[in-house]
Coordinates of C-alpha atoms and ligand atoms in Angstrom, one line a residue:
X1 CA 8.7 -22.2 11.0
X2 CA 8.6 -19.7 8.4
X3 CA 10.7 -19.3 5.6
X4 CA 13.0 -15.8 5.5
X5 CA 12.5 -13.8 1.9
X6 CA 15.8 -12.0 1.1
X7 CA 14.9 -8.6 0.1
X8 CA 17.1 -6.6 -2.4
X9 CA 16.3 -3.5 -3.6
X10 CA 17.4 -2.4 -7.1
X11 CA 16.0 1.3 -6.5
X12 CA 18.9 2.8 -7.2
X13 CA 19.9 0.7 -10.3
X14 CA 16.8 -0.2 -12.1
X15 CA 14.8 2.4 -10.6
X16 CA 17.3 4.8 -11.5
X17 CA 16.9 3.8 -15.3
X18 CA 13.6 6.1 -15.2
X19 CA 14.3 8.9 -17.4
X20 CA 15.1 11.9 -15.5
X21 CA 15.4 10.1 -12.5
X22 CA 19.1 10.6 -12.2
X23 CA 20.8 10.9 -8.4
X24 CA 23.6 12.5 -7.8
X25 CA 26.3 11.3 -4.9
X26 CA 24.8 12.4 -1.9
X27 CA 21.2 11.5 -3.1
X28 CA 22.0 8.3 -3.6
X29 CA 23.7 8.0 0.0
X30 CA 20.8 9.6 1.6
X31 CA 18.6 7.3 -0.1
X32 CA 20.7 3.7 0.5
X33 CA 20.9 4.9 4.1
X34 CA 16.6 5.1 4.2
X35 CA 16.8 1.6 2.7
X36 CA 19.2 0.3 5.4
X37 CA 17.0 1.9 8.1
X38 CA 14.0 0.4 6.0
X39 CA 15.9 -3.1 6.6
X40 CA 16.3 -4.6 2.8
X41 CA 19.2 -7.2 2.5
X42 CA 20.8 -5.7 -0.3
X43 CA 21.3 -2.5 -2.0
X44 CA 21.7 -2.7 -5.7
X45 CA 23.5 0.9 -5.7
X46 CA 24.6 1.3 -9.5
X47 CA 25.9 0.2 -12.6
X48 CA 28.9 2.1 -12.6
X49 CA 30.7 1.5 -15.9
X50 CA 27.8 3.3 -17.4
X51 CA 29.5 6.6 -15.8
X52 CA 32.4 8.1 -13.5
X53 CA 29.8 9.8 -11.5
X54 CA 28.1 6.7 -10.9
X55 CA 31.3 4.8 -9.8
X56 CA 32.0 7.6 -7.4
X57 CA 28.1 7.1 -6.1
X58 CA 28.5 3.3 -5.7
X59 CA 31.4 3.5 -3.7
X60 CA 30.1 6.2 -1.5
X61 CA 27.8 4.3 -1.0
X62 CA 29.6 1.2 -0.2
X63 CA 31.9 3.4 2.3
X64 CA 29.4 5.0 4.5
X65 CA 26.6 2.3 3.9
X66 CA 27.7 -1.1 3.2
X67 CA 29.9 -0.3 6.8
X68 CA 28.1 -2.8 8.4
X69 CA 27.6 -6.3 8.3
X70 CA 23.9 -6.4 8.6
X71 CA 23.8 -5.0 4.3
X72 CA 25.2 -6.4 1.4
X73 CA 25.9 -4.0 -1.6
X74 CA 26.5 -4.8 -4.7
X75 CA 26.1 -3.3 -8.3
X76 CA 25.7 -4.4 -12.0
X77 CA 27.8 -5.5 -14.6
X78 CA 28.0 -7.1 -18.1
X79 CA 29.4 -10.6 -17.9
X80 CA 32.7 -8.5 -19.0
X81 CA 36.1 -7.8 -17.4
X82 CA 36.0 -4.2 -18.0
X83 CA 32.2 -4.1 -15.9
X84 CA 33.5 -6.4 -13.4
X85 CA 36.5 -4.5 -12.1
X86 CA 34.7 -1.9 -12.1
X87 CA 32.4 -3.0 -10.0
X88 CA 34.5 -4.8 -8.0
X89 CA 36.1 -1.3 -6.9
X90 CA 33.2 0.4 -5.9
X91 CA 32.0 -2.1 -3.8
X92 CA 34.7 -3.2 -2.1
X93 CA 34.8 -0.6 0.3
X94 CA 31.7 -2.8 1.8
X95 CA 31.8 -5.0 4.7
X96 CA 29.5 -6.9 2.6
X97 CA 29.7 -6.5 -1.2
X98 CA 28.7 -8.8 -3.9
X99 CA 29.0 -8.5 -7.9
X100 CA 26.5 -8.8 -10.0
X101 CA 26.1 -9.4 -13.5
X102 CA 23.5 -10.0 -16.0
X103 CA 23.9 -12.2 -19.6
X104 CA 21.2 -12.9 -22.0
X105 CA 19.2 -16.7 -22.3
X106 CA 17.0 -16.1 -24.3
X107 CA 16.9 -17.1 -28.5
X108 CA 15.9 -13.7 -28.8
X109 CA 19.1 -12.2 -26.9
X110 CA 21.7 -15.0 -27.8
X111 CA 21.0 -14.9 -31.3
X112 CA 19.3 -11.5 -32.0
X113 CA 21.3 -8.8 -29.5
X114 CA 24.6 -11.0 -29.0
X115 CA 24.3 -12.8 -32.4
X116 CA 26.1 -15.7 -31.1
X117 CA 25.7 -19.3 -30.5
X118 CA 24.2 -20.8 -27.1
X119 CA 27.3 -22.6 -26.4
X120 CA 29.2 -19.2 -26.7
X121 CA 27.2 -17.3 -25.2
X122 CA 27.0 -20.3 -21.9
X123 CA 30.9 -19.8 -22.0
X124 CA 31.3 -15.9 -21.9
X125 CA 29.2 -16.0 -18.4
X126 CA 31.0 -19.1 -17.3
X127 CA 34.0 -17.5 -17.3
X128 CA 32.6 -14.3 -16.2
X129 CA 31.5 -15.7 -12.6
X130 CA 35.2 -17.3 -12.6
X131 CA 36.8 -13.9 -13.0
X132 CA 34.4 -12.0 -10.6
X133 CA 35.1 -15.1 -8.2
X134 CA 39.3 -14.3 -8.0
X135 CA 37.8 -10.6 -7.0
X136 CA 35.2 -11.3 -4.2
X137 CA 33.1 -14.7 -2.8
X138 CA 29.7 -13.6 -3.2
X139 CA 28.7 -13.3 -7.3
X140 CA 25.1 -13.2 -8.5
X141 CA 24.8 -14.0 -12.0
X142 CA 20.9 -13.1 -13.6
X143 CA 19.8 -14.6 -16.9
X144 CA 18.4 -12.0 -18.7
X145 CA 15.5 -13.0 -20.2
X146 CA 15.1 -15.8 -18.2
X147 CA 11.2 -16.3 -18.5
X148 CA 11.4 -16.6 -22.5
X149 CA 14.1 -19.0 -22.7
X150 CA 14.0 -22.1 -23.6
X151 CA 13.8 -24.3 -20.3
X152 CA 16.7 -26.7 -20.6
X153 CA 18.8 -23.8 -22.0
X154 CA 18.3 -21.7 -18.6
X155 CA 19.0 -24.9 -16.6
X156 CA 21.8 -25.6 -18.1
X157 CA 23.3 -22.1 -17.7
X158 CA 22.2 -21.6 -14.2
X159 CA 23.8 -25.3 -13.2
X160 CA 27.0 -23.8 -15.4
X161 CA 27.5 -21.0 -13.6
X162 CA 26.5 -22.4 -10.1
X163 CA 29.3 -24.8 -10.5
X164 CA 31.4 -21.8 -11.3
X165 CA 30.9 -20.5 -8.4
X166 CA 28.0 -17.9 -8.6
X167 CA 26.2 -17.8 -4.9
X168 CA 22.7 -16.4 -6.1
X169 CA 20.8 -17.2 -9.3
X170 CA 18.4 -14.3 -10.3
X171 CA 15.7 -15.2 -12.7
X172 CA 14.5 -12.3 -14.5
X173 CA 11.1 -11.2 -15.8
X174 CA 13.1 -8.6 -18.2
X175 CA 10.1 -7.5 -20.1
X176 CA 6.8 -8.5 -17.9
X177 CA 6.0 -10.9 -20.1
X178 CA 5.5 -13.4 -17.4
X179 CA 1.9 -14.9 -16.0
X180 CA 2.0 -15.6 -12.1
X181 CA 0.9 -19.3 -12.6
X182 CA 3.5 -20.2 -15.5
X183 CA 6.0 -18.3 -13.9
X184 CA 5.5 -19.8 -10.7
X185 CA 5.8 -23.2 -12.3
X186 CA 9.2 -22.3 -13.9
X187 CA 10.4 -21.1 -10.1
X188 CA 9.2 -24.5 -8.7
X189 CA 11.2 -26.0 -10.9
X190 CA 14.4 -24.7 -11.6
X191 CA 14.2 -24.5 -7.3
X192 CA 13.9 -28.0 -7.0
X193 CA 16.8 -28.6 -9.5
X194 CA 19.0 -25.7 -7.8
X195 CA 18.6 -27.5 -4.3
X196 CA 19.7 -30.3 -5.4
X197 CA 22.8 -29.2 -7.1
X198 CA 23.8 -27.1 -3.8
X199 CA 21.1 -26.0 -1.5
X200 CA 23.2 -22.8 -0.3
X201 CA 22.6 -21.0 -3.4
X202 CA 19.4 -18.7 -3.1
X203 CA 17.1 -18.2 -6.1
X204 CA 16.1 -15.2 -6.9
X205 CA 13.5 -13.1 -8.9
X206 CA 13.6 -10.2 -10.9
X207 CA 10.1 -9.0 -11.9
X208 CA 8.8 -6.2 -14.7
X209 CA 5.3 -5.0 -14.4
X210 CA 4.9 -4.2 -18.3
X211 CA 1.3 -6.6 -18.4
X212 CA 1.0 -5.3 -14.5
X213 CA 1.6 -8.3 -13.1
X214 CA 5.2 -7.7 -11.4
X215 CA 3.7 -7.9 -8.1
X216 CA 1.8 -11.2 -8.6
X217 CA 4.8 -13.0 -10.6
X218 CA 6.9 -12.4 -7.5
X219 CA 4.9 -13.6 -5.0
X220 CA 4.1 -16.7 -7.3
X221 CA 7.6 -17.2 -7.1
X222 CA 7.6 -16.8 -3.1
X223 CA 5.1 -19.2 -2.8
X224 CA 6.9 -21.8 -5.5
X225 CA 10.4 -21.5 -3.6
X226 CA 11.9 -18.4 -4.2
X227 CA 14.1 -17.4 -1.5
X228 CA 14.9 -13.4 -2.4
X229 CA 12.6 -11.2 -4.1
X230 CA 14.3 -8.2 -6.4
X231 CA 12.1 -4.9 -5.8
X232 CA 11.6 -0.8 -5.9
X233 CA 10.6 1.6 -4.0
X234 CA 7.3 2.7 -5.6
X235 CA 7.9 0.3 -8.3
X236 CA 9.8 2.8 -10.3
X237 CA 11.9 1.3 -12.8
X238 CA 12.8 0.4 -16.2
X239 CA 9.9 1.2 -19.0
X240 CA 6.3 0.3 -16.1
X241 CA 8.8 -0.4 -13.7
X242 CA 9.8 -3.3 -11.0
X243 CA 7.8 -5.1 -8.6
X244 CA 7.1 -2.6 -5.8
X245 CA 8.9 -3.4 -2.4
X246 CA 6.1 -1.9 -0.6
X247 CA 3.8 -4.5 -2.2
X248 CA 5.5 -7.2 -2.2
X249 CA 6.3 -6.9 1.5
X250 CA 3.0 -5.6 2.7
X251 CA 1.2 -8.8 0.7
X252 CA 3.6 -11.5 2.3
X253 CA 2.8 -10.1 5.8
X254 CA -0.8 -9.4 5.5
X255 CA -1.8 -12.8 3.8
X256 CA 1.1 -14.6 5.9
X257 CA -1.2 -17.3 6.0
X258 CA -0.8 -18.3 2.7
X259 CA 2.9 -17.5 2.3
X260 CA 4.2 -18.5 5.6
X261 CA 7.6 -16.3 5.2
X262 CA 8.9 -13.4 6.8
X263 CA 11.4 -10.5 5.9
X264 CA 13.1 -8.5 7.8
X265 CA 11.7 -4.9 6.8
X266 CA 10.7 -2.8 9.1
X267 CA 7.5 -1.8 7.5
X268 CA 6.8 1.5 10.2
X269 CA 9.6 3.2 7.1
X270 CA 7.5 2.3 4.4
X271 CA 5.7 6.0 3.5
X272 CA 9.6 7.5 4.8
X273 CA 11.6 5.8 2.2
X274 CA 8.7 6.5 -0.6
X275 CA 8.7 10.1 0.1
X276 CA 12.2 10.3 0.0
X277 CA 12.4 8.6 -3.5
X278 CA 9.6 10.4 -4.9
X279 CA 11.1 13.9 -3.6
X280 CA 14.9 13.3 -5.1
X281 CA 13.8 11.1 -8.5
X282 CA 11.3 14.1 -9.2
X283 CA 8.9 11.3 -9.8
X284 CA 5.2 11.4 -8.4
X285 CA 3.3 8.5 -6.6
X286 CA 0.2 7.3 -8.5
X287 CA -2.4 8.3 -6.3
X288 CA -4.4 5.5 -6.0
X289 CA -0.8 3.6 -6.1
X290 CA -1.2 0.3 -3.3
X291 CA 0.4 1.2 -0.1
X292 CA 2.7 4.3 -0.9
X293 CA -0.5 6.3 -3.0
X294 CA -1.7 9.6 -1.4
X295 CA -5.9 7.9 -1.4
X296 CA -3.8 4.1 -0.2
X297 CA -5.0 5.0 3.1
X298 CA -8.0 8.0 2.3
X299 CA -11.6 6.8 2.4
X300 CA -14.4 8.9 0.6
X301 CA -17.5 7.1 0.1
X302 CA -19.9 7.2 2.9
X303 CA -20.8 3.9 3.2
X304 CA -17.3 3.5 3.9
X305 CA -17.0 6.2 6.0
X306 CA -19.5 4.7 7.9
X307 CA -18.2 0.9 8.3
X308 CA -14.7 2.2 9.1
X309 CA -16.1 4.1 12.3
X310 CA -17.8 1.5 13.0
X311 CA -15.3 -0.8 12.7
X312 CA -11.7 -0.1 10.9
X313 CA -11.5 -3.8 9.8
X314 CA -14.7 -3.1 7.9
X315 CA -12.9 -1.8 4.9
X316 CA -8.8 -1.6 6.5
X317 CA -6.7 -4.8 5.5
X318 CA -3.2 -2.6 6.2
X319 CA -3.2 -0.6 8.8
X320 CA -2.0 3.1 8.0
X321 CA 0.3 2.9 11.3
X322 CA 1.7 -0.1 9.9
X323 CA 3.9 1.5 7.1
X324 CA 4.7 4.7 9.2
X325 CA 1.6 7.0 8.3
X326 CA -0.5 8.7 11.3
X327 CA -4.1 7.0 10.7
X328 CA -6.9 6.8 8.2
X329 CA -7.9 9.8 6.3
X330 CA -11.4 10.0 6.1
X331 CA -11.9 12.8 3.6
X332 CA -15.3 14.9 3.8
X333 CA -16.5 15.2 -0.1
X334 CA -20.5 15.4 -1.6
X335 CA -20.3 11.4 -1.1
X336 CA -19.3 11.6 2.8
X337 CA -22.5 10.2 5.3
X338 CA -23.7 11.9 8.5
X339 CA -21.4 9.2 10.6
X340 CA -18.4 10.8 8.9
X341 CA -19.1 14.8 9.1
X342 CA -20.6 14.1 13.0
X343 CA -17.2 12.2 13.5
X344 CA -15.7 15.2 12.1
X345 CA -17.3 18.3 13.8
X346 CA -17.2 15.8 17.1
X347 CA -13.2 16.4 16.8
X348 CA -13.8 20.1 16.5
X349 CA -15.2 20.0 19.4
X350 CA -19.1 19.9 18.5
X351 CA -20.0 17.5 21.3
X352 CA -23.4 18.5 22.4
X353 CA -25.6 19.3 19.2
X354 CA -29.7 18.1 19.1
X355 CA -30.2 15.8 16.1
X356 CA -32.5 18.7 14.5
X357 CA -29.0 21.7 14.9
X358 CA -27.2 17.9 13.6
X359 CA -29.3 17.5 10.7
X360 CA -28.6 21.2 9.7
X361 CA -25.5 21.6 9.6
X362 CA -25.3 18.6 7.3
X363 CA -27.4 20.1 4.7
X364 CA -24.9 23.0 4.4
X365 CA -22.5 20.7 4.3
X366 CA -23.7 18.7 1.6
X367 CA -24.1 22.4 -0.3
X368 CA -20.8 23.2 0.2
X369 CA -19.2 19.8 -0.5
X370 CA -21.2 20.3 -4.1
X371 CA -19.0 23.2 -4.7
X372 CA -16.2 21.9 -3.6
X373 CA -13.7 19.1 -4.1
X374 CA -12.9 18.7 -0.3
X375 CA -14.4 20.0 2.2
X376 CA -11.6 21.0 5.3
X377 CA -11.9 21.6 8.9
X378 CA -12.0 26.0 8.7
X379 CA -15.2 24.5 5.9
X380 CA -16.9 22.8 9.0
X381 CA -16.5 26.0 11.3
X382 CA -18.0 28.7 9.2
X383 CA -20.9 25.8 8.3
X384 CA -21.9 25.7 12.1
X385 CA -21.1 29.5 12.3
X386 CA -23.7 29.9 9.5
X387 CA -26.1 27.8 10.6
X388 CA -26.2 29.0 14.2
X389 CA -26.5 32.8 12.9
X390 CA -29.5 31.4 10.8
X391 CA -31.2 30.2 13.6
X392 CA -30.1 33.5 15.7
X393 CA -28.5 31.6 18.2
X394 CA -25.4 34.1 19.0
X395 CA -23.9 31.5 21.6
X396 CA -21.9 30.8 18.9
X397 CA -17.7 32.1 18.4
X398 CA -17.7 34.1 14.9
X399 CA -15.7 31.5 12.9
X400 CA -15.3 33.5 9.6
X401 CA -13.8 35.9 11.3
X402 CA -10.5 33.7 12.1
X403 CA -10.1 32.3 8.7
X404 CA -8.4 33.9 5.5
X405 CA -10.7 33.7 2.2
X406 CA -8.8 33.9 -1.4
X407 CA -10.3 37.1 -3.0
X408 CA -8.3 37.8 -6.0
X409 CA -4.5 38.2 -7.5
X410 CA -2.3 39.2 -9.9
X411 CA 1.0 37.9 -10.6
X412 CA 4.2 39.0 -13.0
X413 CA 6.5 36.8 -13.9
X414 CA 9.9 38.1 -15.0
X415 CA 13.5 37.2 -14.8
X416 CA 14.3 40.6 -12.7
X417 CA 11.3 41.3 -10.5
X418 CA 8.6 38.3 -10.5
X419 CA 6.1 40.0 -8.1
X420 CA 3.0 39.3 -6.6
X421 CA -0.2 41.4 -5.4
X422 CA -3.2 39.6 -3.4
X423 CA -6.5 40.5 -1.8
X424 CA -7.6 38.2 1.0
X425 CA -10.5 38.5 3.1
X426 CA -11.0 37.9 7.2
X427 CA -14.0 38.1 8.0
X428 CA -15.3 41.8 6.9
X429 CA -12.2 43.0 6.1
X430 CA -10.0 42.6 3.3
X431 CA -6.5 42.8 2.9
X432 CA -4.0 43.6 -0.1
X433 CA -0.6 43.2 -0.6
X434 CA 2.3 43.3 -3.1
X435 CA 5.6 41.7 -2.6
X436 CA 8.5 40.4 -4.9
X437 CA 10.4 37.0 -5.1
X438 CA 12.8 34.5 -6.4
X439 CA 10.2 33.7 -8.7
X440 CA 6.7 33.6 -9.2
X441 CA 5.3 31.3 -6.3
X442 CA 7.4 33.5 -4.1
X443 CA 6.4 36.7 -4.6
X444 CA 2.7 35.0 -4.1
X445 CA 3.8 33.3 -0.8
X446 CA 5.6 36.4 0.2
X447 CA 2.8 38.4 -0.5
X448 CA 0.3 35.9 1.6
X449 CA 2.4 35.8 4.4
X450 CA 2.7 39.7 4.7
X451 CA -1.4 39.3 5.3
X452 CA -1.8 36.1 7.3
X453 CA 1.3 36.9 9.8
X454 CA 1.7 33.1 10.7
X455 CA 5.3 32.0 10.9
X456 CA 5.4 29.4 8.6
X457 CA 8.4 27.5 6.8
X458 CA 7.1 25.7 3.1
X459 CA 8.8 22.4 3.0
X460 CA 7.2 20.8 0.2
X461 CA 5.2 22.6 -2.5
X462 CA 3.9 19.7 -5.8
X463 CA 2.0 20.9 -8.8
X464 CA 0.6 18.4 -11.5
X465 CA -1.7 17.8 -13.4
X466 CA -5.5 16.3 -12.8
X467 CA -6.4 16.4 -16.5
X468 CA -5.7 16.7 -19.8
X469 CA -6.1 19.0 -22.5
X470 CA -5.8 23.5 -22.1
X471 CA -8.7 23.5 -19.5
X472 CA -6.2 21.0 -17.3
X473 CA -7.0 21.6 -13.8
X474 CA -3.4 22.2 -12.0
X475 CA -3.7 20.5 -8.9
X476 CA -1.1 21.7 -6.1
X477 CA 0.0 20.0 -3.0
X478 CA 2.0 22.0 -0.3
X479 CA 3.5 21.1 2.9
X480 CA 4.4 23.9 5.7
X481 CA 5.7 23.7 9.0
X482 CA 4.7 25.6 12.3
X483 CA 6.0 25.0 15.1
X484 CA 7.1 22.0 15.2
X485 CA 3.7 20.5 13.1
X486 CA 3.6 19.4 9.8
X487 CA 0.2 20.7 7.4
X488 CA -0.5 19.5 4.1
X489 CA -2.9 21.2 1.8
X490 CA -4.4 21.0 -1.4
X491 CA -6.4 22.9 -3.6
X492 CA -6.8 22.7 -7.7
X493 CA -7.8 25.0 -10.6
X494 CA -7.2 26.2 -13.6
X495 CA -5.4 28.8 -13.3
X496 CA -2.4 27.1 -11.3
X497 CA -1.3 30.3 -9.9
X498 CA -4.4 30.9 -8.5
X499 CA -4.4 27.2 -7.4
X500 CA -1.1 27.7 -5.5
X501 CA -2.6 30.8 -3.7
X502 CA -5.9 28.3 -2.4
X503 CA -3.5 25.5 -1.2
X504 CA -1.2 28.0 0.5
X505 CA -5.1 29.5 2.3
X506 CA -6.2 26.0 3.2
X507 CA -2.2 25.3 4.7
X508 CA -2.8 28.6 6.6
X509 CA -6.1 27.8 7.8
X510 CA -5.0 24.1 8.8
X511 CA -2.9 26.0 11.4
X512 CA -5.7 28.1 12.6
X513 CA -8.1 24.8 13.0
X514 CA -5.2 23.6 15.0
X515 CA -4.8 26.8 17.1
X516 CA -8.7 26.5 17.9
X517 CA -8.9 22.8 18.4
X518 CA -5.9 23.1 20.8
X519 CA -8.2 26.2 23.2
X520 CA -11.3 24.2 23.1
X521 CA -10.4 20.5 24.1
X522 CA -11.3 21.3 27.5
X523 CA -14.9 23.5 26.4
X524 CA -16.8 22.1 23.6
X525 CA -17.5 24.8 21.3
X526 CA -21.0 24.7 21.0
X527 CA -23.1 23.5 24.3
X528 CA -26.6 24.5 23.8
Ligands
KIV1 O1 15.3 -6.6 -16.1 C1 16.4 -7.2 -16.0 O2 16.6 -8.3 -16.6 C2 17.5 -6.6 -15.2 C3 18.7 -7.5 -14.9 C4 19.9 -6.6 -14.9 C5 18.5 -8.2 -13.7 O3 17.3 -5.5 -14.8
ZN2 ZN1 15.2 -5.0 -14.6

């Protein structure tokens, strides 16, 4: 049978260490209540001596969190009184709660940061799990350090403060200094000892991804007897971070096999809880990040392309559906095949083209994809609608005429009246319009919207950067809702203004795609 993994997620603790990544209250309550509906064992919510605010947030979250018995919460403290009380009454309010605190092993932190003797040092965290034991029964005690420390050292403080009464041992990987093999060794031993000396303490791991090896070390640990693996969400943490939950958990499923464990995470809330995150900590996702990365599930090449539709397992070892995302992207660029643009134009509704009509449209694809980054759906339309009018076949619905082109703008940007003018074409005609904001973006939205008449809310609008230097290109992501769907666009420039006027276009168009696709399911467009 296999073994179960505790999973405790340190997000809001060591994830929250990331500067500028600071939560307030109801973030953090938001966010501990996606990590109980993503199913991790415990919540690390805080360290909160460090402030009163975080106190408060701890204990909010304990109340309106931890009010089950299916979570444990606990936070961090310094092997001190002071830490430990405080802890103690923020999580109290828990059905569940644990304290947790953390004391150096290592030469470097007994001698350098404590500058103390081992003995000493063995003593203070002794009586540290004594005093949080009078306060509450479940105590975690981590050894700092643990993976530079002298081996007999460790042991000896880990079989200390086990017979003091700590119920979980956490083994830290403080600064990523670790290598999966020697770290797994160190696991398989100080697991054998620890089951011996009492079986019902759990042995845990703590992993920094400084040499980018957080991820492996873990699961070396897994595999050498670990029984609860410390993560984040995104692997956001401390300096490079933590070992990412999403990794961890989507390795130990998808090579099960070789692990033989099981956690209890509901992986369909994967892409939920890492959007949520991302959104509040102000911190973006690597895009090529494993599992929670905007291109994790977004093929490109055409080879690829091409195995995928003819079989997903071709080049898919995690199924997009699995952590909570719709399907695979296939995106159409200057590298996509013919499988993937006749897959494409097939869900337009381009059923019934002749291999030579086929073969044309491809070649203006391939000379628009060379312009472009990305080529979108609206793209495909006024291809066909261009190729059809070359060969003066006027079977064929006047695409350009439904989609909005970016012509030009101007934008001020003042504290009183930031305002924005626009010209956008349709077709023959173009538009212009002027309209003024809350700021800058706006009075350019504003001013869009006033053309393209399409209720449409903007719930999520991302700018960064896709290079370096005064020529950057300002890439810029938006979300908008209408009725009811979600559309996600991007476009990128230079000029980021301009750049947020293009990915606001390709939202808008997104929504007339839609509109189109939903009218033709039952006609194909084009039946020659
Ligand atoms: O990295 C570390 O050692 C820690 C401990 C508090 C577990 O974050
Ligand atoms: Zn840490």
């Amino acid at each position: 049978m296999s073994r179960k993994i505790w999973v405790f997620d340190t997000t809001l603790r060591d994830g929250e260490q990331v500067p500028g990544a600071k939560l307030n209250l109801y973030e953090k309550v938001e966010i501990a209540q996606q990590l109980k509906k993503l199913g991790v064992d415990i919540i690390e919510a805080g360290f909160p001596a460090s402030s009163q605010g975080d106190f408060d947030a701890v204990k909010a979250v304990a109340e309106r969190v931890g009010n089950t018995n299916d979570i444990m919460i606990t936070a961090l403290a310094r092997a001190v009184q002071a830490d430990i009380d405080s802890v103690y009454n923020a999580v109290k309010y828990a059905e569940n709660p644990m304290i947790h605190m953390v004391l150096g092993t290592s030469d470097i932190h007994v001698e350098k940061k404590f500058n103390k003797s081992k003995d000493q040092i063995l003593q203070i965290g002794v009586d540290a799990v004594k005093y949080a034991k009078t306060l509450m029964p479940q105590v975690q005690y981590s050894t700092e350090d643990a993976s530079r420390s002298e081996f007999e050292y460790l042991w000896h403080t880990i079989e200390s403060v086990m017979k003091a009464g700590a119920t979980m041992i956490n083994v830290p990987d403080t600064v990523g200094f670790a290598e999966p093999e020697e770290f797994g060794a160190l696991i398989y031993k100080l697991n054998d000892r620890m089951k011996n000396l009492n079986p019902d303490v759990l042995l845990s791991v703590h992993c920094h991804n400084d040499l980018g090896m957080a991820t492996a070390n873990t699961l070396a640990a897994v595999k050498n007897g670990a029984d609860k693996v410390e993560c984040t969400i995104n692997g956001i943490g401390e300096r490079a971070g933590n070992a990412a939950l999403e990794e961890v958990v989507m390795a130990l499923k998808t090579r099960s096999s070789v692990y033989n464990v099981n956690t209890q995470i509901n992986t369909k809330e994967i892409m939920n809880t890492s959007r949520l995150v991302s959104s509040f900590m102000g911190l973006d996702v690597q895009v090529n990040k494993a599992i929670t990365g905007d291109n994790a599930f977004a093929h490109s090449s055409g080879i690829h392309q091409d195995g995928l539709l003819k079989s997903r397992d071709a080049y898919e070892i995690v199924h997009p559906e699995d952590v909570g995302l719709d399907d695979m992207e296939l995106i159409l660029t200057a590298r996509s095949g013919r499988h993937a643009v006749k897959n494409a134009l097939e869900k337009l509704g381009f059923t019934h083209m002749k291999p030579e009509e086929f073969e044309g449209i491809f070649e203006g694809f391939l000379l628009l994809a060379d312009m472009k980054k990305e080529v979108y759906d609206h793209d495909l339309y006024i291809i066909v609608e261009n190729y059809y009018e070359k060969h003066d076949q006027h079977n064929v619905t006047n695409y350009s005429d439904h989609f909005f082109e970016f012509e030009d703008l101007q934008v001020v940007s003042n504290s009183s009246f930031p305002s924005a003018s626009v010209k956008i074409r349709k077709g023959e005609e173009v538009f212009k319009s002027s309209a003024v904001g809350t700021g800058p973006i706006d009075a350019l939205y504003s001013a869009i919207a006033e053309i393209t008449n399409i209720q449409v809310k903007l719930i999520g609008y991302d700018i960064s950067s896709v290079s370096r230097g005064k020529d950057a290109l300002g890439k810029v992501k938006i979300t908008i809702s209408h009725e009811g769907e979600n559309y996600v666009a991007k476009a990128a420039d230079t000029d980021i203004l301009k750049a947020s006027a293009l990915a606001y276009i390709n939202a808008i168009n997104s929504v007339i795609v839609a509109g189109i696709k939903e009218t033709t399911v039952k006609t194909p467009i084009v039946s020659i």
